[in-house]
Amino acid sequence: MSAKTWRDSETVDFAIVGSGAAGGVIARELSQAGFSVVLFERGPRHTAATFEHDELKYTFLDGLTNSARTTPQSFRDSPDVEAQPVGSGLLPAWYAQTVGGSTTHFTANFWRFHEIDFRERSVLGPIAGTAFADWPISYAELEPYYTKVDWEIGVSGLAGACPSDPPRSKPYPMPPLPVKSSGVLFERGAKKLGLHPFPAPMAIASVPYRGRPGCVHCGFCMGFGCEAMAKSSTLYTTIPEAEATGRCEVRARSYVFRVPTNDSNRVTGVHYFDAERRERFQKARAVVLSANGAETARLLLASESARFPQGLANSSGLVGKHLMFNTYSQVEAEFEHELNEYKSVQVTRILHDFYDSDPRRGYYGGGGIDARIGPIPSVWAIERPPGDPRWGSGFKQRLKAFTRTMQSTQHGTSLPLETNSVSLDPKLKDAWGQPCIRVTYRDHPDDLANSRFMQARADEILQAAGALRTWRYPVVNSTGAPHLLGTCRMGNDPAASVVDRYHRTHDVRNLFICDGSSFVTSGRGQPTMTIQALAFRAGEHIGRFARANEI
């Protein structure tokens, strides 16, 4: 139960749309600062007791995520072709719909960005055909908020273990999680090659922390809610703390579909559908959009008006543009002995030796490599190398190797291209009659080259670790992703960005945006910690503006 409820007719200080990595943090920061907050979430509210280890429900039947049955999307790889509806399977823009957002079902990899991520354009120069740019803030400005994420959200890790780590003002509050077989082998192979693997920083409690228990190593992290409450989701961390102030209401099953403005060029609240699909309106003095890089852009585009014919806060024409997915590649390996990777967390060892872009490679890009189980146990069990039998006795023999296999995943950069975008499909409507998301996406050639390079390095590591055999999945153009970045980019120039360095939209003084859409560059594949650091910083500044009557 929420600690407080407001009537629609009452004007609250802030309506926050989205309860995930950013929205859950900003709700706490503003409510603890004395402001009234309604936190809107389209999905339901789960508790630790209602989460299940149901692989069919969560992986194939959209138990926690957006569903093509009610919110279909369309996809195309070029703006010159007609987008095709995606009516089943994973959607192009894939994310959780539940209180806590994607922090309920994420893997919980929590890398900080490095100093270079914020100033690559100055160091490397322009990249033709892209909107490659520096961020308007530096790592040094964000570092105190990274540390706040470590301690307020709860991150386990080992400070100083990676020689290329950026400076940090405090160590991790918890030791790293115990190493798994995959981590031992990955570390062995990497060190043989002169590389520097280190314990993975994870937003999972390795020991009891701030009233939550430590990890029970059940093996159901990626794609599942944590019934042990060890995963540091906003569902268990900042949202209950916001409610405890008596000034925050969490309004689940509430689908915000439009944000209106008045003649003074101010937003006045949010139009939303409640759980019974009745249209309602909540008055608010200011609005914060934290719905993710796809839904935030969709909402702005759907909130067009005579004053904003291209969509709310879109005088730059850049809302929805510069979508970045991050790039991925995988290498699988089979070993002689049992690994039992289906137990415990996904990742315990990572490597950042190839994090920086290196001009000698002939392209832009860098990233990190980790060692892990594949996805859920049932899917991992039936993964098969190319050429292996798909049926019969040979396939049964392959299943016996399930406990002797592991995966290395490579996470990399995505360049910001104006043609990669989220827009409104002109034909497709969702179950509420609202225009659906249309995703246009094609990877830059440098992104694909980087993925192939990273994949080859991972293969070398696994072979050095003593793999009996390794196999790769082809590096191909992306058709979807859970990381949705860059669609409302941050910047100092209103003509080249949507929000300023404090996440206030350039066009509307009392409208703020903070989620993955604010990103200027993609980072190296693990954006959630940076999203939360930005959210702690944004919450502080938004509260300061409100107290000074500058909203």
Coordinates of C-alpha atoms in Angstrom, one line a residue:
M1 CA 0.0 0.0 0.0
S2 CA 1.1 3.5 -0.7
A3 CA 1.8 5.7 2.3
K4 CA -0.4 8.5 0.8
T5 CA -3.0 9.0 -1.9
W6 CA -4.1 12.1 -3.7
R7 CA -7.2 12.8 -5.6
D8 CA -6.8 13.8 -9.3
S9 CA -8.3 17.2 -8.4
E10 CA -5.5 17.9 -6.0
T11 CA -2.4 19.4 -7.4
V12 CA 0.8 17.6 -6.4
D13 CA 4.3 19.0 -6.7
F14 CA 5.6 16.3 -9.1
A15 CA 4.1 13.7 -11.3
I16 CA 6.9 11.2 -12.2
V17 CA 6.2 8.8 -15.1
G18 CA 8.1 5.5 -14.7
S19 CA 9.2 3.8 -11.5
G20 CA 12.4 2.1 -12.7
A21 CA 16.1 3.0 -12.3
A22 CA 15.6 6.8 -12.6
G23 CA 12.0 7.3 -11.6
G24 CA 12.3 5.3 -8.4
V25 CA 15.4 7.3 -7.4
I26 CA 13.9 10.8 -8.2
A27 CA 10.7 9.9 -6.3
R28 CA 12.7 9.3 -3.2
E29 CA 14.9 12.4 -3.6
L30 CA 12.0 14.7 -4.1
S31 CA 9.7 13.2 -1.5
Q32 CA 12.5 13.3 1.1
A33 CA 13.1 16.9 0.2
G34 CA 9.5 17.7 1.3
F35 CA 7.6 17.6 -2.1
S36 CA 4.4 15.7 -2.9
V37 CA 4.9 13.1 -5.5
V38 CA 2.8 10.7 -7.5
L39 CA 4.9 8.0 -9.2
F40 CA 3.1 6.5 -12.2
E41 CA 3.8 2.9 -13.3
R42 CA 2.0 1.3 -16.2
G43 CA 2.5 -2.2 -14.9
P44 CA 1.4 -3.9 -11.6
R45 CA 3.2 -3.9 -8.3
H46 CA 4.8 -7.2 -7.3
T47 CA 6.2 -8.2 -3.9
A48 CA 8.9 -10.7 -3.1
A49 CA 6.2 -13.2 -2.3
T50 CA 4.6 -13.0 -5.8
F51 CA 7.8 -13.5 -7.8
E52 CA 8.2 -17.0 -9.3
H53 CA 10.8 -19.2 -11.0
D54 CA 8.5 -19.7 -13.9
E55 CA 10.6 -19.7 -17.1
L56 CA 7.6 -20.0 -19.4
K57 CA 5.7 -17.1 -17.8
Y58 CA 8.6 -14.6 -17.5
T59 CA 10.6 -15.4 -20.7
F60 CA 7.9 -16.5 -23.2
L61 CA 4.7 -15.0 -21.9
D62 CA 5.8 -11.5 -20.9
G63 CA 5.2 -12.0 -17.2
L64 CA 7.1 -8.8 -16.3
T65 CA 7.6 -7.1 -19.6
N66 CA 5.8 -5.2 -22.3
S67 CA 3.8 -7.5 -24.5
A68 CA 3.1 -7.6 -28.3
R69 CA -0.4 -8.6 -27.5
T70 CA -1.4 -5.3 -25.9
T71 CA 1.4 -2.9 -27.0
P72 CA 2.7 -4.1 -30.3
Q73 CA 5.6 -2.3 -32.1
S74 CA 6.9 -2.0 -35.6
F75 CA 10.4 -2.2 -36.9
R76 CA 12.4 -1.2 -39.9
D77 CA 16.2 -1.0 -40.6
S78 CA 15.9 2.2 -42.7
P79 CA 13.6 5.2 -42.8
D80 CA 13.1 4.6 -46.5
V81 CA 11.1 1.4 -46.0
E82 CA 7.8 0.7 -44.4
A83 CA 8.0 -0.7 -40.8
Q84 CA 6.6 -4.2 -40.2
P85 CA 4.5 -4.9 -37.2
V86 CA 6.1 -7.1 -34.5
G87 CA 3.3 -9.2 -33.1
S88 CA 5.1 -11.9 -31.1
G89 CA 8.3 -12.6 -29.3
L90 CA 10.6 -10.0 -28.0
L91 CA 9.7 -6.5 -29.1
P92 CA 12.4 -4.1 -30.6
A93 CA 12.2 -1.9 -27.6
W94 CA 12.0 -4.4 -24.7
Y95 CA 11.5 -3.4 -21.1
A96 CA 9.8 -4.4 -17.8
Q97 CA 6.4 -3.1 -16.9
T98 CA 6.1 -3.4 -13.2
V99 CA 6.8 -1.2 -10.2
G100 CA 10.6 -1.0 -10.1
G101 CA 10.8 -1.1 -13.9
S102 CA 13.6 -3.0 -15.4
T103 CA 15.5 -3.0 -12.1
T104 CA 13.3 -5.9 -11.1
H105 CA 14.5 -8.2 -13.8
F106 CA 17.9 -7.0 -14.9
T107 CA 21.1 -8.9 -14.6
A108 CA 22.4 -6.2 -12.2
N109 CA 25.8 -5.6 -13.9
F110 CA 26.8 -2.2 -12.4
W111 CA 29.8 -0.7 -14.2
R112 CA 30.5 2.9 -13.9
F113 CA 31.3 4.8 -17.1
H114 CA 34.9 5.8 -17.4
E115 CA 36.2 9.4 -17.7
I116 CA 36.7 9.0 -21.4
D117 CA 33.0 8.2 -22.0
F118 CA 32.1 11.9 -21.3
R119 CA 34.7 13.5 -23.6
E120 CA 35.4 11.1 -26.4
R121 CA 34.5 13.6 -29.1
S122 CA 37.2 16.0 -27.9
V123 CA 39.7 13.2 -27.7
L124 CA 38.9 11.3 -30.9
G125 CA 37.4 14.0 -33.1
P126 CA 34.3 13.8 -35.2
I127 CA 33.0 10.6 -36.8
A128 CA 31.4 11.2 -40.2
G129 CA 27.7 10.6 -40.5
T130 CA 27.1 10.5 -36.7
A131 CA 26.1 12.9 -34.0
F132 CA 29.1 11.9 -31.9
A133 CA 29.5 14.5 -29.1
D134 CA 30.8 15.2 -25.7
W135 CA 28.5 15.2 -22.7
P136 CA 27.8 18.6 -21.1
I137 CA 29.0 17.1 -17.7
S138 CA 32.2 15.3 -16.7
Y139 CA 32.9 12.1 -14.8
A140 CA 34.2 14.2 -11.9
E141 CA 30.8 15.9 -11.7
L142 CA 29.0 12.6 -11.6
E143 CA 31.4 10.7 -9.3
P144 CA 29.7 11.7 -6.0
Y145 CA 26.4 10.4 -7.4
Y146 CA 28.0 7.1 -8.6
T147 CA 29.1 6.7 -5.0
K148 CA 25.6 7.5 -3.8
V149 CA 24.4 4.6 -6.0
D150 CA 26.9 2.3 -4.5
W151 CA 25.9 3.1 -1.0
E152 CA 22.2 4.0 -1.2
I153 CA 21.1 1.4 -3.8
G154 CA 23.7 -1.3 -2.7
V155 CA 26.4 -2.5 -5.0
S156 CA 28.9 -5.3 -4.3
G157 CA 32.4 -5.2 -5.7
L158 CA 36.1 -4.7 -5.1
A159 CA 37.5 -1.2 -5.5
G160 CA 40.9 -1.0 -7.1
A161 CA 40.7 -4.4 -8.7
C162 CA 40.6 -3.1 -12.2
P163 CA 43.7 -1.1 -13.2
S164 CA 41.7 1.1 -15.7
D165 CA 38.9 1.9 -13.2
P166 CA 38.1 5.6 -12.9
P167 CA 38.7 7.5 -9.7
R168 CA 36.3 6.8 -6.8
S169 CA 35.8 8.6 -3.6
K170 CA 34.7 5.5 -1.5
P171 CA 35.1 1.8 -1.7
Y172 CA 32.1 -0.5 -2.4
P173 CA 29.9 -1.0 0.6
M174 CA 29.9 -4.8 0.2
P175 CA 32.4 -7.4 -0.9
P176 CA 32.0 -9.0 -4.3
L177 CA 29.8 -12.0 -4.8
P178 CA 31.5 -15.4 -4.7
V179 CA 33.2 -16.4 -7.9
K180 CA 31.5 -19.0 -10.0
S181 CA 33.1 -21.7 -12.2
S182 CA 32.8 -19.4 -15.3
G183 CA 34.6 -16.7 -13.4
V184 CA 37.4 -19.0 -12.4
L185 CA 37.9 -20.2 -15.9
F186 CA 37.6 -16.7 -17.4
E187 CA 40.1 -15.4 -15.0
R188 CA 42.5 -18.2 -15.7
G189 CA 42.3 -17.7 -19.5
A190 CA 42.5 -13.9 -19.3
K191 CA 45.6 -13.9 -17.1
K192 CA 47.3 -16.4 -19.4
L193 CA 47.0 -13.8 -22.1
G194 CA 48.3 -11.0 -19.8
L195 CA 44.8 -9.4 -19.3
H196 CA 43.3 -8.1 -16.1
P197 CA 40.0 -9.7 -15.1
F198 CA 38.3 -8.5 -11.9
P199 CA 35.3 -9.2 -9.7
A200 CA 32.1 -7.9 -11.3
P201 CA 30.4 -5.0 -9.6
M202 CA 26.8 -6.1 -9.1
A203 CA 23.7 -4.4 -7.8
I204 CA 23.0 -7.5 -5.7
A205 CA 23.7 -7.7 -2.0
S206 CA 26.5 -10.2 -1.3
V207 CA 25.8 -9.9 2.5
P208 CA 22.8 -8.5 4.4
Y209 CA 22.6 -4.8 3.6
R210 CA 20.2 -2.0 4.8
G211 CA 17.6 -4.4 6.0
R212 CA 17.8 -6.7 3.0
P213 CA 19.3 -10.2 3.0
G214 CA 22.3 -11.3 0.9
C215 CA 22.0 -13.3 -2.3
V216 CA 20.7 -16.9 -1.9
H217 CA 22.3 -18.0 -5.3
C218 CA 19.0 -19.4 -6.7
G219 CA 20.2 -18.8 -10.3
F220 CA 17.1 -16.8 -11.4
C221 CA 18.4 -13.2 -11.9
M222 CA 18.2 -12.2 -15.5
G223 CA 14.5 -11.8 -16.5
F224 CA 13.2 -12.6 -13.0
G225 CA 12.2 -10.7 -9.9
C226 CA 14.2 -11.4 -6.8
E227 CA 12.1 -13.2 -4.1
A228 CA 15.1 -12.9 -1.7
M229 CA 15.1 -9.1 -2.0
A230 CA 18.9 -9.3 -2.6
K231 CA 18.7 -7.6 -6.0
S232 CA 19.0 -3.9 -5.4
S233 CA 15.8 -2.9 -7.4
T234 CA 14.1 0.4 -6.7
L235 CA 11.2 -1.9 -5.8
Y236 CA 13.1 -2.7 -2.6
T237 CA 15.3 0.3 -2.1
T238 CA 14.3 3.9 -3.0
I239 CA 10.5 3.4 -3.6
P240 CA 9.7 2.1 0.0
E241 CA 11.9 5.0 1.3
A242 CA 9.9 7.5 -0.8
E243 CA 6.6 6.1 0.5
A244 CA 7.9 6.2 4.1
T245 CA 8.0 10.0 3.9
G246 CA 4.2 10.1 3.6
R247 CA 4.6 12.3 0.6
C248 CA 4.8 9.7 -2.3
E249 CA 2.0 7.7 -3.8
V250 CA 2.9 4.9 -6.2
R251 CA 0.1 4.6 -8.7
A252 CA 0.5 1.2 -10.4
R253 CA -1.4 0.0 -13.5
S254 CA -1.6 3.7 -14.6
Y255 CA -0.7 4.3 -18.2
V256 CA 0.3 7.9 -18.9
F257 CA -0.5 8.7 -22.5
R258 CA -0.3 12.5 -22.8
V259 CA 1.3 15.5 -21.1
P260 CA -0.6 18.8 -21.8
T261 CA 0.6 22.4 -21.6
N262 CA -1.1 25.7 -20.9
D263 CA -0.9 29.1 -22.5
S264 CA 2.1 29.9 -20.2
N265 CA 4.1 27.1 -21.8
R266 CA 4.0 25.0 -18.7
V267 CA 2.9 21.4 -18.3
T268 CA -0.1 21.0 -16.1
G269 CA -0.1 17.3 -15.2
V270 CA -0.6 14.0 -17.0
H271 CA -3.5 12.3 -18.7
Y272 CA -3.5 8.6 -17.9
F273 CA -5.6 5.4 -18.1
D274 CA -6.2 3.7 -14.8
A275 CA -6.4 0.0 -14.2
E276 CA -10.0 -0.1 -15.5
R277 CA -8.8 1.8 -18.6
R278 CA -10.7 4.9 -17.6
E279 CA -9.2 8.2 -18.8
R280 CA -8.1 10.4 -15.9
F281 CA -6.0 13.5 -15.3
Q282 CA -3.6 14.2 -12.4
K283 CA -2.8 17.8 -11.8
A284 CA 0.9 18.6 -11.1
R285 CA 3.1 21.6 -10.7
A286 CA 5.9 19.8 -12.6
V287 CA 6.4 16.5 -14.5
V288 CA 9.4 14.2 -14.7
L289 CA 9.5 11.6 -17.4
S290 CA 11.6 8.5 -16.6
A291 CA 9.7 6.0 -18.7
N292 CA 12.8 4.7 -20.6
G293 CA 14.4 5.8 -23.8
A294 CA 11.6 4.5 -26.0
E295 CA 8.4 5.3 -23.9
T296 CA 9.6 8.8 -22.9
A297 CA 10.1 9.7 -26.6
R298 CA 6.8 8.1 -27.5
L299 CA 5.0 10.1 -24.9
L300 CA 6.5 13.4 -26.0
L301 CA 5.7 12.7 -29.6
A302 CA 2.1 11.8 -28.7
S303 CA 1.8 15.0 -26.7
E304 CA 1.8 17.3 -29.8
S305 CA -0.2 20.5 -29.8
A306 CA -0.5 23.7 -31.7
R307 CA 2.4 25.1 -29.6
F308 CA 4.4 21.9 -30.2
P309 CA 3.3 20.4 -33.5
Q310 CA 6.3 18.1 -33.7
G311 CA 5.7 16.8 -30.2
L312 CA 6.2 18.2 -26.7
A313 CA 9.7 19.7 -26.0
N314 CA 10.7 19.0 -29.6
S315 CA 11.6 22.3 -31.1
S316 CA 15.0 20.8 -31.9
G317 CA 13.3 18.0 -33.9
L318 CA 15.5 15.5 -32.0
V319 CA 13.0 13.8 -29.7
G320 CA 13.2 10.1 -30.6
K321 CA 16.4 10.5 -32.7
H322 CA 19.9 9.0 -32.0
L323 CA 18.5 5.8 -30.5
M324 CA 21.4 3.6 -29.2
F325 CA 21.0 0.0 -28.3
N326 CA 24.6 -1.0 -27.2
T327 CA 26.1 -3.9 -29.2
Y328 CA 26.5 -7.5 -28.1
S329 CA 28.2 -10.6 -29.2
Q330 CA 28.6 -14.1 -27.6
V331 CA 31.0 -17.0 -27.5
E332 CA 30.0 -20.3 -26.0
A333 CA 32.4 -22.9 -24.6
E334 CA 32.3 -26.5 -23.4
F335 CA 34.8 -27.8 -20.8
E336 CA 35.8 -31.2 -19.5
H337 CA 34.4 -30.9 -16.0
E338 CA 31.1 -29.8 -14.4
L339 CA 30.6 -26.0 -14.2
N340 CA 26.9 -25.9 -13.0
E341 CA 26.5 -22.4 -14.3
Y342 CA 22.7 -22.5 -13.7
K343 CA 23.4 -21.7 -10.0
S344 CA 23.9 -18.2 -8.5
V345 CA 24.2 -14.8 -10.3
Q346 CA 24.8 -14.4 -14.0
V347 CA 28.2 -12.8 -13.8
T348 CA 31.2 -12.8 -11.3
R349 CA 34.2 -11.8 -13.4
I350 CA 34.5 -9.1 -16.1
L351 CA 37.4 -7.5 -18.1
H352 CA 37.9 -3.9 -19.3
D353 CA 41.2 -4.2 -21.1
F354 CA 39.5 -3.3 -24.4
Y355 CA 37.2 -0.6 -22.9
D356 CA 38.8 2.3 -24.7
S357 CA 38.5 3.0 -28.4
D358 CA 41.9 2.3 -30.1
P359 CA 42.5 4.0 -33.5
R360 CA 44.9 1.2 -34.4
R361 CA 41.9 -1.1 -34.8
G362 CA 40.6 1.0 -37.6
Y363 CA 37.2 1.8 -36.2
Y364 CA 35.5 3.5 -33.2
G365 CA 34.5 1.4 -30.3
G366 CA 35.3 -0.5 -27.1
G367 CA 33.7 -2.4 -24.4
G368 CA 33.7 -5.0 -21.7
I369 CA 33.7 -8.8 -21.7
D370 CA 32.2 -11.0 -19.0
A371 CA 31.8 -14.7 -18.2
R372 CA 28.3 -16.1 -17.4
I373 CA 25.6 -18.6 -17.9
G374 CA 23.5 -18.0 -21.0
P375 CA 19.9 -16.9 -20.4
I376 CA 17.5 -18.9 -18.3
P377 CA 18.3 -22.6 -17.5
S378 CA 15.8 -24.1 -19.9
V379 CA 17.0 -22.0 -22.9
W380 CA 20.6 -22.5 -21.9
A381 CA 20.1 -26.3 -21.8
I382 CA 19.1 -26.5 -25.4
E383 CA 21.7 -24.1 -26.8
R384 CA 23.6 -26.1 -29.4
P385 CA 26.8 -25.5 -31.4
P386 CA 26.4 -25.1 -35.2
G387 CA 26.1 -28.5 -36.8
D388 CA 25.0 -30.3 -33.6
P389 CA 21.9 -32.5 -33.9
R390 CA 18.5 -30.8 -33.2
W391 CA 16.6 -34.0 -32.5
G392 CA 17.0 -37.6 -31.5
S393 CA 19.7 -39.4 -29.6
G394 CA 22.4 -37.0 -30.7
F395 CA 20.4 -34.1 -29.3
K396 CA 20.0 -36.0 -26.0
Q397 CA 23.8 -36.4 -25.8
R398 CA 24.2 -32.7 -26.3
L399 CA 21.9 -32.0 -23.4
K400 CA 24.3 -33.9 -21.1
A401 CA 26.8 -31.2 -21.8
F402 CA 24.6 -28.5 -20.3
T403 CA 26.4 -28.5 -16.9
R404 CA 29.8 -28.3 -18.6
T405 CA 29.2 -25.2 -20.7
M406 CA 29.4 -21.4 -20.2
Q407 CA 29.1 -18.2 -22.2
S408 CA 31.2 -15.1 -22.6
T409 CA 29.2 -12.0 -23.5
Q410 CA 30.8 -8.9 -25.1
H411 CA 29.2 -5.5 -24.4
G412 CA 30.1 -2.6 -26.7
T413 CA 29.5 0.9 -28.0
S414 CA 26.8 2.2 -30.3
L415 CA 27.2 5.4 -32.3
P416 CA 24.4 8.0 -32.3
L417 CA 22.8 8.1 -35.7
E418 CA 19.9 10.4 -36.5
T419 CA 18.2 7.7 -38.6
N420 CA 18.1 5.4 -35.6
S421 CA 14.9 6.4 -33.9
V422 CA 11.7 5.9 -32.0
S423 CA 8.7 7.4 -33.6
L424 CA 4.9 6.9 -33.7
D425 CA 3.7 4.2 -36.1
P426 CA 1.1 5.9 -38.4
K427 CA -1.2 2.9 -38.5
L428 CA -0.5 0.6 -35.5
K429 CA -2.5 1.2 -32.3
D430 CA -2.2 -0.4 -28.9
A431 CA -5.0 -1.9 -26.7
W432 CA -5.9 1.6 -25.4
G433 CA -6.1 3.1 -28.9
Q434 CA -2.8 5.0 -28.7
P435 CA -0.2 5.1 -31.4
C436 CA 2.4 2.4 -31.1
I437 CA 6.2 2.7 -31.1
R438 CA 8.0 2.4 -34.4
V439 CA 11.7 1.6 -34.1
T440 CA 14.1 2.4 -37.0
Y441 CA 17.5 0.9 -36.4
R442 CA 20.7 -0.2 -38.2
D443 CA 24.1 -0.5 -36.6
H444 CA 26.9 1.7 -37.7
P445 CA 29.6 -0.4 -39.4
D446 CA 32.1 0.5 -36.6
D447 CA 29.7 -1.0 -34.0
L448 CA 29.6 -4.3 -35.9
A449 CA 33.4 -4.3 -36.4
N450 CA 33.8 -3.6 -32.6
S451 CA 31.5 -6.6 -31.8
R452 CA 33.6 -8.9 -34.0
F453 CA 36.8 -7.7 -32.4
M454 CA 35.5 -8.2 -28.9
Q455 CA 34.1 -11.6 -29.8
A456 CA 37.5 -12.8 -31.1
R457 CA 39.1 -11.7 -27.9
A458 CA 36.6 -13.6 -25.8
D459 CA 37.2 -16.7 -27.9
E460 CA 40.9 -16.4 -27.2
I461 CA 40.3 -16.2 -23.5
L462 CA 38.0 -19.2 -23.4
Q463 CA 40.5 -21.3 -25.4
A464 CA 43.3 -20.2 -23.1
A465 CA 41.2 -21.3 -20.2
G466 CA 41.2 -24.9 -21.6
A467 CA 37.8 -25.1 -23.4
L468 CA 37.3 -28.4 -25.3
R469 CA 35.6 -26.4 -28.0
T470 CA 34.2 -22.9 -28.5
W471 CA 31.6 -21.6 -30.9
R472 CA 30.4 -18.1 -31.9
Y473 CA 27.1 -16.6 -32.9
P474 CA 27.2 -14.4 -36.0
V475 CA 27.5 -10.7 -35.5
V476 CA 24.5 -9.2 -37.3
N477 CA 22.5 -6.0 -37.3
S478 CA 20.4 -5.4 -34.2
T479 CA 16.7 -5.7 -34.4
G480 CA 16.0 -4.9 -30.7
A481 CA 17.5 -4.4 -27.3
P482 CA 16.7 -3.7 -23.6
H483 CA 19.1 -0.7 -23.5
L484 CA 17.2 2.3 -25.0
L485 CA 19.5 5.3 -25.0
G486 CA 19.9 8.7 -26.5
T487 CA 16.4 9.7 -27.7
C488 CA 16.2 12.9 -25.7
R489 CA 19.9 13.8 -25.5
M490 CA 21.4 16.1 -23.0
G491 CA 23.3 19.3 -24.1
N492 CA 23.9 23.0 -23.7
D493 CA 22.6 23.9 -27.2
P494 CA 18.8 23.8 -27.5
A495 CA 19.1 23.3 -31.2
A496 CA 21.2 20.1 -30.7
S497 CA 19.6 18.6 -27.6
V498 CA 16.3 18.1 -25.8
V499 CA 17.3 18.6 -22.1
D500 CA 20.0 20.7 -20.5
R501 CA 22.7 19.5 -18.1
Y502 CA 20.2 19.4 -15.2
H503 CA 17.6 17.4 -17.2
R504 CA 15.2 20.3 -17.7
T505 CA 13.8 20.4 -21.2
H506 CA 14.9 23.4 -23.1
D507 CA 11.4 24.2 -24.3
V508 CA 9.3 23.7 -21.1
R509 CA 10.5 25.0 -17.8
N510 CA 8.6 22.6 -15.5
L511 CA 9.2 19.4 -17.6
F512 CA 12.2 17.2 -16.8
I513 CA 13.5 14.0 -18.5
C514 CA 15.9 11.6 -16.8
D515 CA 16.4 8.0 -18.0
G516 CA 18.5 6.4 -20.7
S517 CA 17.1 8.9 -23.2
S518 CA 19.3 11.6 -21.8
F519 CA 22.5 9.8 -22.8
V520 CA 24.8 11.5 -25.4
T521 CA 26.9 8.5 -26.1
S522 CA 26.2 4.8 -25.3
G523 CA 28.9 3.8 -22.9
R524 CA 30.1 0.3 -23.0
G525 CA 26.9 -1.7 -22.6
Q526 CA 25.9 -1.4 -18.9
P527 CA 24.0 1.9 -18.6
T528 CA 21.8 1.3 -15.5
M529 CA 24.3 2.6 -12.9
T530 CA 24.9 5.7 -14.9
I531 CA 21.1 6.2 -15.2
Q532 CA 20.8 6.0 -11.5
A533 CA 23.8 8.4 -10.9
L534 CA 22.2 10.9 -13.2
A535 CA 18.8 10.4 -11.4
F536 CA 20.4 11.2 -8.0
R537 CA 22.0 14.3 -9.5
A538 CA 18.8 15.3 -11.3
G539 CA 16.7 14.9 -8.1
E540 CA 19.0 17.1 -6.2
H541 CA 18.9 19.9 -8.8
I542 CA 15.2 19.6 -9.5
G543 CA 14.5 20.0 -5.8
R544 CA 16.8 23.0 -5.7
F545 CA 14.9 24.6 -8.5
A546 CA 11.6 24.0 -6.9
R547 CA 12.7 25.4 -3.5
A548 CA 13.9 28.5 -5.3
N549 CA 10.6 28.9 -7.2
E550 CA 12.4 28.4 -10.5
I551 CA 10.0 25.9 -11.9

